[in-house]
PDB file of C-alpha atoms in Angstrom:
ATOM      1  CA  MET Z  71       0.000   0.000   0.000  1.00  0.00           C
ATOM      2  CA  THR Z  72       2.756   2.382   0.940  1.00  0.00           C
ATOM      3  CA  ARG Z  73       4.628   1.519  -2.292  1.00  0.00           C
ATOM      4  CA  LYS Z  74       1.525   2.303  -4.411  1.00  0.00           C
ATOM      5  CA  ILE Z  75       1.120   5.678  -2.729  1.00  0.00           C
ATOM      6  CA  THR Z  76       4.784   6.434  -3.350  1.00  0.00           C
ATOM      7  CA  ASN Z  77       4.530   5.548  -7.054  1.00  0.00           C
ATOM      8  CA  LEU Z  78       1.410   7.671  -7.448  1.00  0.00           C
ATOM      9  CA  MET Z  79       3.161  10.634  -5.887  1.00  0.00           C
ATOM     10  CA  LEU Z  80       6.083  10.214  -8.261  1.00  0.00           C
ATOM     11  CA  VAL Z  81       3.745  10.167 -11.267  1.00  0.00           C
ATOM     12  CA  LEU Z  82       1.930  13.270 -10.103  1.00  0.00           C
ATOM     13  CA  MET Z  83       5.220  15.064  -9.517  1.00  0.00           C
ATOM     14  CA  GLY Z  84       6.371  14.099 -13.037  1.00  0.00           C
ATOM     15  CA  VAL Z  85       3.180  15.395 -14.609  1.00  0.00           C
ATOM     16  CA  PHE Z  86       3.480  18.603 -12.667  1.00  0.00           C
ATOM     17  CA  LEU Z  87       7.134  19.152 -13.583  1.00  0.00           C
ATOM     18  CA  PHE Z  88       6.911  18.273 -17.279  1.00  0.00           C
ATOM     19  CA  GLY Z  89       3.645  20.099 -17.607  1.00  0.00           C
ATOM     20  CA  GLY Z  90       5.339  23.193 -16.235  1.00  0.00           C
ATOM     21  CA  ILE Z  91       8.213  22.810 -18.644  1.00  0.00           C
ATOM     22  CA  ALA Z  92       5.796  22.459 -21.560  1.00  0.00           C
ATOM     23  CA  GLN Z  93       3.965  25.586 -20.552  1.00  0.00           C
ATOM     24  CA  GLU Z  94       7.239  27.457 -20.153  1.00  0.00           C
ATOM     25  CA  SER Z  95       8.465  26.361 -23.645  1.00  0.00           C
ATOM     26  CA  GLN Z  96       5.291  27.709 -25.245  1.00  0.00           C
ATOM     27  CA  ALA Z  97       6.112  31.144 -23.906  1.00  0.00           C
ATOM     28  CA  VAL Z  98       9.552  31.332 -25.676  1.00  0.00           C
ATOM     29  CA  GLU Z  99       9.776  33.877 -28.586  1.00  0.00           C
ATOM     30  CA  PRO Z 100      10.078  32.313 -32.109  1.00  0.00           C
ATOM     31  CA  ILE Z 101      13.582  32.316 -33.672  1.00  0.00           C
ATOM     32  CA  THR Z 102      13.990  34.617 -36.756  1.00  0.00           C
ATOM     33  CA  THR Z 103      16.495  33.856 -39.547  1.00  0.00           C
ATOM     34  CA  THR Z 104      17.668  36.280 -42.234  1.00  0.00           C
ATOM     35  CA  ASP Z 105      18.471  35.372 -45.848  1.00  0.00           C
ATOM     36  CA  VAL Z 106      20.542  37.540 -48.196  1.00  0.00           C
ATOM     37  CA  VAL Z 107      18.927  37.832 -51.647  1.00  0.00           C
ATOM     38  CA  THR Z 108      21.367  38.670 -54.458  1.00  0.00           C
ATOM     39  CA  LYS Z 109      20.254  39.981 -57.859  1.00  0.00           C
ATOM     40  CA  VAL Z 110      22.395  40.665 -60.938  1.00  0.00           C
ATOM     41  CA  TYR Z 111      21.330  43.248 -63.559  1.00  0.00           C
ATOM     42  CA  LYS Z 112      22.890  43.709 -67.003  1.00  0.00           C
ATOM     43  CA  VAL Z 113      23.369  47.363 -68.021  1.00  0.00           C
ATOM     44  CA  GLU Z 114      24.108  48.425 -71.615  1.00  0.00           C
ATOM     45  CA  ASN Z 115      25.716  51.783 -72.386  1.00  0.00           C
ATOM     46  CA  LEU Z 116      26.839  53.497 -75.577  1.00  0.00           C
ATOM     47  CA  VAL Z 117      30.508  54.352 -75.205  1.00  0.00           C
ATOM     48  CA  ARG Z 118      31.901  57.027 -77.508  1.00  0.00           C
ATOM     49  CA  ILE Z 119      35.022  56.028 -79.453  1.00  0.00           C
ATOM     50  CA  ALA Z 120      35.198  59.141 -81.667  1.00  0.00           C
ATOM     51  CA  ASP Z 121      35.456  62.814 -80.794  1.00  0.00           C
ATOM     52  CA  ASN Z 122      34.199  64.213 -84.092  1.00  0.00           C
ATOM     53  CA  VAL Z 123      31.964  63.069 -86.937  1.00  0.00           C
ATOM     54  CA  ILE Z 124      31.954  64.846 -90.295  1.00  0.00           C
ATOM     55  CA  VAL Z 125      29.390  63.898 -92.947  1.00  0.00           C
ATOM     56  CA  LEU Z 126      30.212  64.816 -96.546  1.00  0.00           C
ATOM     57  CA  PHE Z 127      27.061  64.480 -98.633  1.00  0.00           C
ATOM     58  CA  ASP Z 128      26.721  64.077-102.401  1.00  0.00           C
ATOM     59  CA  SER Z 129      23.709  65.555-104.206  1.00  0.00           C
ATOM     60  CA  SER Z 130      25.234  65.629-107.695  1.00  0.00           C
ATOM     61  CA  GLY Z 131      23.278  64.850-110.836  1.00  0.00           C
ATOM     62  CA  THR Z 132      24.206  61.167-110.829  1.00  0.00           C
ATOM     63  CA  MET Z 133      22.504  60.791-107.424  1.00  0.00           C
ATOM     64  CA  GLY Z 134      19.205  61.320-109.248  1.00  0.00           C
ATOM     65  CA  ALA Z 135      19.282  57.782-110.602  1.00  0.00           C
ATOM     66  CA  PRO Z 136      16.636  55.389-109.244  1.00  0.00           C
ATOM     67  CA  TYR Z 137      17.668  53.380-106.230  1.00  0.00           C
ATOM     68  CA  GLY Z 138      16.691  49.831-107.106  1.00  0.00           C
ATOM     69  CA  ASP Z 139      12.936  49.323-107.053  1.00  0.00           C
ATOM     70  CA  SER Z 140      12.455  51.452-103.921  1.00  0.00           C
ATOM     71  CA  GLY Z 141      10.652  54.225-105.775  1.00  0.00           C
ATOM     72  CA  MET Z 142      13.297  56.662-104.499  1.00  0.00           C
ATOM     73  CA  THR Z 143      16.324  58.230-106.093  1.00  0.00           C
ATOM     74  CA  LYS Z 144      19.753  57.531-104.626  1.00  0.00           C
ATOM     75  CA  LEU Z 145      19.671  61.030-103.143  1.00  0.00           C
ATOM     76  CA  GLN Z 146      16.357  60.488-101.391  1.00  0.00           C
ATOM     77  CA  ALA Z 147      17.463  57.092-100.087  1.00  0.00           C
ATOM     78  CA  ALA Z 148      20.717  58.582 -98.774  1.00  0.00           C
ATOM     79  CA  LYS Z 149      18.875  61.319 -96.882  1.00  0.00           C
ATOM     80  CA  ARG Z 150      16.532  58.791 -95.322  1.00  0.00           C
ATOM     81  CA  LEU Z 151      19.436  56.537 -94.344  1.00  0.00           C
ATOM     82  CA  LEU Z 152      21.329  59.421 -92.705  1.00  0.00           C
ATOM     83  CA  LYS Z 153      18.335  60.309 -90.551  1.00  0.00           C
ATOM     84  CA  GLN Z 154      17.688  56.709 -89.575  1.00  0.00           C
ATOM     85  CA  ARG Z 155      21.271  56.013 -88.547  1.00  0.00           C
ATOM     86  CA  THR Z 156      21.790  59.197 -86.536  1.00  0.00           C
ATOM     87  CA  ASP Z 157      18.499  58.500 -84.784  1.00  0.00           C
ATOM     88  CA  ALA Z 158      20.450  55.931 -82.761  1.00  0.00           C
ATOM     89  CA  PHE Z 159      22.678  58.701 -81.356  1.00  0.00           C
ATOM     90  CA  PRO Z 160      21.855  60.308 -77.992  1.00  0.00           C
ATOM     91  CA  VAL Z 161      19.471  63.286 -78.265  1.00  0.00           C
ATOM     92  CA  ASP Z 162      22.005  65.839 -77.064  1.00  0.00           C
ATOM     93  CA  TYR Z 163      25.631  64.858 -76.770  1.00  0.00           C
ATOM     94  CA  SER Z 164      28.005  67.657 -75.900  1.00  0.00           C
ATOM     95  CA  ASP Z 165      31.053  65.363 -75.994  1.00  0.00           C
ATOM     96  CA  LEU Z 166      30.618  64.602 -79.703  1.00  0.00           C
ATOM     97  CA  ASN Z 167      31.140  67.219 -82.414  1.00  0.00           C
ATOM     98  CA  VAL Z 168      29.210  66.605 -85.632  1.00  0.00           C
ATOM     99  CA  GLY Z 169      29.175  68.471 -88.941  1.00  0.00           C
ATOM    100  CA  LEU Z 170      27.215  68.074 -92.191  1.00  0.00           C
ATOM    101  CA  TYR Z 171      28.576  69.467 -95.467  1.00  0.00           C
ATOM    102  CA  LEU Z 172      27.541  69.227 -99.094  1.00  0.00           C
ATOM    103  CA  TYR Z 173      30.324  68.903-101.657  1.00  0.00           C
ATOM    104  CA  THR Z 174      28.027  69.530-104.584  1.00  0.00           C
ATOM    105  CA  PRO Z 175      26.803  73.082-105.252  1.00  0.00           C
ATOM    106  CA  PRO Z 176      23.045  73.326-104.608  1.00  0.00           C
ATOM    107  CA  LEU Z 177      20.784  73.976-107.591  1.00  0.00           C
ATOM    108  CA  ASN Z 178      21.176  77.550-108.888  1.00  0.00           C
ATOM    109  CA  LYS Z 179      23.651  78.413-106.105  1.00  0.00           C
ATOM    110  CA  PRO Z 180      27.420  78.914-106.186  1.00  0.00           C
ATOM    111  CA  ALA Z 181      29.770  76.411-104.601  1.00  0.00           C
ATOM    112  CA  THR Z 182      30.878  78.334-101.521  1.00  0.00           C
ATOM    113  CA  ALA Z 183      31.639  77.498 -97.920  1.00  0.00           C
ATOM    114  CA  GLU Z 184      28.289  78.981 -96.925  1.00  0.00           C
ATOM    115  CA  THR Z 185      26.218  76.934 -99.366  1.00  0.00           C
ATOM    116  CA  ALA Z 186      28.147  73.783 -98.442  1.00  0.00           C
ATOM    117  CA  GLU Z 187      27.551  74.075 -94.697  1.00  0.00           C
ATOM    118  CA  TYR Z 188      24.294  72.575 -93.461  1.00  0.00           C
ATOM    119  CA  TYR Z 189      25.276  71.810 -89.873  1.00  0.00           C
ATOM    120  CA  ARG Z 190      28.418  73.583 -88.761  1.00  0.00           C
ATOM    121  CA  THR Z 191      30.681  71.290 -86.744  1.00  0.00           C
ATOM    122  CA  GLN Z 192      29.465  71.613 -83.169  1.00  0.00           C
ATOM    123  CA  PRO Z 193      28.224  69.517 -80.227  1.00  0.00           C
ATOM    124  CA  PHE Z 194      25.603  67.106 -81.498  1.00  0.00           C
ATOM    125  CA  SER Z 195      21.916  67.896 -81.105  1.00  0.00           C
ATOM    126  CA  LYS Z 196      19.696  65.322 -82.774  1.00  0.00           C
ATOM    127  CA  PRO Z 197      16.705  67.623 -83.500  1.00  0.00           C
ATOM    128  CA  ALA Z 198      18.929  70.316 -85.025  1.00  0.00           C
ATOM    129  CA  PHE Z 199      21.014  67.854 -87.024  1.00  0.00           C
ATOM    130  CA  GLN Z 200      18.049  66.000 -88.458  1.00  0.00           C
ATOM    131  CA  ALA Z 201      16.418  69.309 -89.358  1.00  0.00           C
ATOM    132  CA  ALA Z 202      19.613  70.094 -91.292  1.00  0.00           C
ATOM    133  CA  VAL Z 203      19.347  66.756 -93.119  1.00  0.00           C
ATOM    134  CA  ASP Z 204      15.822  67.717 -94.168  1.00  0.00           C
ATOM    135  CA  GLN Z 205      17.248  70.897 -95.694  1.00  0.00           C
ATOM    136  CA  LEU Z 206      19.611  69.001 -97.988  1.00  0.00           C
ATOM    137  CA  PRO Z 207      18.582  69.230-101.669  1.00  0.00           C
ATOM    138  CA  ASP Z 208      15.682  67.027-102.721  1.00  0.00           C
ATOM    139  CA  GLU Z 209      16.676  67.205-106.363  1.00  0.00           C
ATOM    140  CA  ALA Z 210      19.981  65.820-107.576  1.00  0.00           C
ATOM    141  CA  SER Z 211      21.926  68.220-109.788  1.00  0.00           C
ATOM    142  CA  GLY Z 212      25.329  69.647-110.537  1.00  0.00           C
ATOM    143  CA  PRO Z 213      28.895  68.339-110.656  1.00  0.00           C
ATOM    144  CA  THR Z 214      30.584  66.183-108.028  1.00  0.00           C
ATOM    145  CA  LEU Z 215      33.226  68.440-106.504  1.00  0.00           C
ATOM    146  CA  MET Z 216      34.909  65.820-104.353  1.00  0.00           C
ATOM    147  CA  VAL Z 217      38.307  67.549-104.411  1.00  0.00           C
ATOM    148  CA  SER Z 218      36.740  70.804-103.237  1.00  0.00           C
ATOM    149  CA  GLY Z 219      34.897  68.938-100.525  1.00  0.00           C
ATOM    150  CA  LEU Z 220      38.071  67.294 -99.244  1.00  0.00           C
ATOM    151  CA  ARG Z 221      39.940  70.591 -99.242  1.00  0.00           C
ATOM    152  CA  ARG Z 222      37.153  72.071 -97.141  1.00  0.00           C
ATOM    153  CA  LEU Z 223      37.376  69.033 -94.868  1.00  0.00           C
ATOM    154  CA  ALA Z 224      41.108  69.652 -94.383  1.00  0.00           C
ATOM    155  CA  ARG Z 225      40.393  73.194 -93.156  1.00  0.00           C
ATOM    156  CA  ILE Z 226      37.683  71.949 -90.794  1.00  0.00           C
ATOM    157  CA  MET Z 227      40.010  69.267 -89.433  1.00  0.00           C
ATOM    158  CA  ASP Z 228      42.633  71.872 -88.567  1.00  0.00           C
ATOM    159  CA  GLY Z 229      40.215  73.245 -85.970  1.00  0.00           C
ATOM    160  CA  LEU Z 230      39.460  69.887 -84.345  1.00  0.00           C
ATOM    161  CA  THR Z 231      41.242  67.674 -81.852  1.00  0.00           C
ATOM    162  CA  GLY Z 232      40.903  63.982 -81.132  1.00  0.00           C
ATOM    163  CA  ARG Z 233      39.681  61.166 -83.341  1.00  0.00           C
ATOM    164  CA  THR Z 234      37.482  61.987 -86.334  1.00  0.00           C
ATOM    165  CA  VAL Z 235      35.238  59.743 -88.415  1.00  0.00           C
ATOM    166  CA  VAL Z 236      34.355  61.037 -91.894  1.00  0.00           C
ATOM    167  CA  PHE Z 237      31.269  59.573 -93.535  1.00  0.00           C
ATOM    168  CA  MET Z 238      31.305  60.323 -97.253  1.00  0.00           C
ATOM    169  CA  PHE Z 239      28.228  59.568 -99.334  1.00  0.00           C
ATOM    170  CA  THR Z 240      29.388  59.198-102.917  1.00  0.00           C
ATOM    171  CA  ASP Z 241      28.804  57.523-106.249  1.00  0.00           C
ATOM    172  CA  GLY Z 242      32.565  57.420-106.675  1.00  0.00           C
ATOM    173  CA  SER Z 243      32.786  59.967-109.469  1.00  0.00           C
ATOM    174  CA  HIS Z 244      34.201  63.463-109.307  1.00  0.00           C
ATOM    175  CA  SER Z 245      34.362  66.344-111.764  1.00  0.00           C
ATOM    176  CA  ASP Z 246      36.834  68.858-110.348  1.00  0.00           C
ATOM    177  CA  GLU Z 247      38.146  70.573-113.466  1.00  0.00           C
ATOM    178  CA  GLY Z 248      41.736  71.732-113.232  1.00  0.00           C
ATOM    179  CA  ALA Z 249      42.365  69.986-109.905  1.00  0.00           C
ATOM    180  CA  THR Z 250      46.049  69.361-109.298  1.00  0.00           C
ATOM    181  CA  GLU Z 251      45.449  66.644-106.699  1.00  0.00           C
ATOM    182  CA  SER Z 252      43.244  63.592-106.731  1.00  0.00           C
ATOM    183  CA  PRO Z 253      40.743  62.766-103.974  1.00  0.00           C
ATOM    184  CA  LEU Z 254      43.038  59.939-102.889  1.00  0.00           C
ATOM    185  CA  GLN Z 255      46.036  62.251-102.516  1.00  0.00           C
ATOM    186  CA  LEU Z 256      44.019  64.730-100.467  1.00  0.00           C
ATOM    187  CA  ALA Z 257      42.624  62.018 -98.218  1.00  0.00           C
ATOM    188  CA  GLN Z 258      46.132  60.674 -97.638  1.00  0.00           C
ATOM    189  CA  LYS Z 259      47.383  64.128 -96.652  1.00  0.00           C
ATOM    190  CA  ILE Z 260      44.523  64.566 -94.185  1.00  0.00           C
ATOM    191  CA  ALA Z 261      45.203  61.148 -92.645  1.00  0.00           C
ATOM    192  CA  GLN Z 262      48.913  61.898 -92.287  1.00  0.00           C
ATOM    193  CA  LYS Z 263      48.131  65.057 -90.326  1.00  0.00           C
ATOM    194  CA  HIS Z 264      45.119  63.978 -88.256  1.00  0.00           C
ATOM    195  CA  ASP Z 265      43.698  60.972 -86.423  1.00  0.00           C
ATOM    196  CA  VAL Z 266      40.959  60.266 -88.951  1.00  0.00           C
ATOM    197  CA  ASN Z 267      39.319  57.403 -90.777  1.00  0.00           C
ATOM    198  CA  PHE Z 268      37.071  57.529 -93.811  1.00  0.00           C
ATOM    199  CA  GLN Z 269      33.845  55.538 -94.012  1.00  0.00           C
ATOM    200  CA  LEU Z 270      32.775  55.745 -97.659  1.00  0.00           C
ATOM    201  CA  ILE Z 271      29.160  54.923 -98.398  1.00  0.00           C
ATOM    202  CA  SER Z 272      28.916  53.746-101.970  1.00  0.00           C
ATOM    203  CA  THR Z 273      25.823  54.382-104.056  1.00  0.00           C
ATOM    204  CA  THR Z 274      27.337  53.146-107.303  1.00  0.00           C
ATOM    205  CA  ASP Z 275      27.548  49.890-109.189  1.00  0.00           C
ATOM    206  CA  ASP Z 276      30.294  51.149-111.475  1.00  0.00           C
ATOM    207  CA  GLU Z 277      33.424  49.046-111.053  1.00  0.00           C
ATOM    208  CA  THR Z 278      35.806  51.901-111.888  1.00  0.00           C
ATOM    209  CA  ASN Z 279      34.301  54.164-109.274  1.00  0.00           C
ATOM    210  CA  LEU Z 280      34.287  51.346-106.738  1.00  0.00           C
ATOM    211  CA  LYS Z 281      38.032  50.894-107.267  1.00  0.00           C
ATOM    212  CA  LEU Z 282      38.552  54.576-106.560  1.00  0.00           C
ATOM    213  CA  MET Z 283      36.628  54.340-103.306  1.00  0.00           C
ATOM    214  CA  LYS Z 284      38.553  51.267-102.236  1.00  0.00           C
ATOM    215  CA  ALA Z 285      41.761  53.180-102.864  1.00  0.00           C
ATOM    216  CA  VAL Z 286      40.592  56.006-100.621  1.00  0.00           C
ATOM    217  CA  ALA Z 287      39.572  53.549 -97.944  1.00  0.00           C
ATOM    218  CA  SER Z 288      43.016  51.944 -98.055  1.00  0.00           C
ATOM    219  CA  ILE Z 289      44.751  55.021 -96.658  1.00  0.00           C
ATOM    220  CA  ASN Z 290      44.652  53.459 -93.175  1.00  0.00           C
ATOM    221  CA  GLU Z 291      43.423  50.312 -91.486  1.00  0.00           C
ATOM    222  CA  ALA Z 292      40.312  51.907 -89.973  1.00  0.00           C
ATOM    223  CA  SER Z 293      38.949  53.292 -93.256  1.00  0.00           C
ATOM    224  CA  ARG Z 294      36.299  51.297 -95.066  1.00  0.00           C
ATOM    225  CA  VAL Z 295      34.014  51.233 -98.092  1.00  0.00           C
ATOM    226  CA  HIS Z 296      30.421  50.234 -97.382  1.00  0.00           C
ATOM    227  CA  THR Z 297      27.761  49.533 -99.947  1.00  0.00           C
ATOM    228  CA  PHE Z 298      24.539  51.404 -99.459  1.00  0.00           C
ATOM    229  CA  GLU Z 299      22.745  48.101 -98.958  1.00  0.00           C
ATOM    230  CA  SER Z 300      25.043  47.060 -96.109  1.00  0.00           C
ATOM    231  CA  LEU Z 301      24.055  50.135 -94.120  1.00  0.00           C
ATOM    232  CA  LEU Z 302      20.395  49.414 -94.719  1.00  0.00           C
ATOM    233  CA  ASP Z 303      20.752  45.817 -93.565  1.00  0.00           C
ATOM    234  CA  ARG Z 304      23.296  46.371 -90.782  1.00  0.00           C
ATOM    235  CA  PRO Z 305      22.761  49.625 -88.861  1.00  0.00           C
ATOM    236  CA  GLU Z 306      25.666  48.836 -86.547  1.00  0.00           C
ATOM    237  CA  VAL Z 307      28.068  49.506 -89.440  1.00  0.00           C
ATOM    238  CA  PHE Z 308      27.267  53.217 -89.199  1.00  0.00           C
ATOM    239  CA  THR Z 309      26.786  53.614 -85.461  1.00  0.00           C
ATOM    240  CA  GLY Z 310      29.641  51.241 -84.639  1.00  0.00           C
ATOM    241  CA  ALA Z 311      32.210  53.620 -86.127  1.00  0.00           C
ATOM    242  CA  VAL Z 312      31.247  56.199 -83.479  1.00  0.00           C
ATOM    243  CA  PHE Z 313      30.014  54.188 -80.500  1.00  0.00           C
ATOM    244  CA  VAL Z 314      30.505  50.733 -79.054  1.00  0.00           C
ATOM    245  CA  LEU Z 315      27.958  48.988 -76.867  1.00  0.00           C
ATOM    246  CA  GLU Z 316      29.518  48.230 -73.510  1.00  0.00           C
ATOM    247  CA  GLU Z 317      27.883  45.748 -71.159  1.00  0.00           C
ATOM    248  CA  SER Z 318      28.354  45.882 -67.408  1.00  0.00           C
ATOM    249  CA  TYR Z 319      26.746  44.091 -64.486  1.00  0.00           C
ATOM    250  CA  VAL Z 320      25.326  45.535 -61.269  1.00  0.00           C
ATOM    251  CA  VAL Z 321      24.987  43.270 -58.221  1.00  0.00           C
ATOM    252  CA  THR Z 322      22.546  44.142 -55.452  1.00  0.00           C
ATOM    253  CA  ALA Z 323      22.081  42.372 -52.109  1.00  0.00           C
ATOM    254  CA  THR Z 324      19.058  42.730 -49.838  1.00  0.00           C
ATOM    255  CA  GLU Z 325      18.181  41.018 -46.583  1.00  0.00           C
ATOM    256  CA  ARG Z 326      14.934  39.099 -46.148  1.00  0.00           C
ATOM    257  CA  ASP Z 327      13.654  37.842 -42.791  1.00  0.00           C
ATOM    258  CA  ASN Z 328      12.155  34.380 -42.565  1.00  0.00           C
TER     259      ASN Z 328
END
């Protein structure tokens, strides 16, 4: 009898003790853990690789020929292409000087520095530049004064510093009567004096003229001849001479409680 009472007391004491412990454990605050969440973002930026861009535009009579079956003349197609490709440039870019010059005298106007200048070399503003492109002649006419245009380019280059890209729209012909130097000789002189490369945009199918343009493009390793079609199909050919697309990655870390 005494042993039964003793066992019962032990059981009751156990229930009391463990019950108290259970109640006490329910009152403990929950444990919080923190996770670090990492995210990686890819950022693309246009990085300028040229300091100056000069566009020499051809509106001579031969640019009035039809451009394929597009319903446009070569002149009209060239104007459209110039607007489309510069549309990829930043809206206002004070670190890039851009100029637009015609090396063919406008219809019923003399061939002077004033009539040749459509966008004086200055910090690039897309609205102003594209408005200047709209002002280029709509009708092809006159001789192709490539020598005169390159001589004007040489004077412009004397006032610039840094690396210059010259885009020259041309059908490859020139009609500078009495010129003592060829376009190739003038381009070579400019390249010897300045950090410049020529990107010739060909609108001709004439093999003789194409050879001339290849000769001009051979004045240094960076100079090239591009067919008009290549610029239509590959916009990076134009923009890539002025900018490169640089990719970088941004890593962020945030804490998240569980």
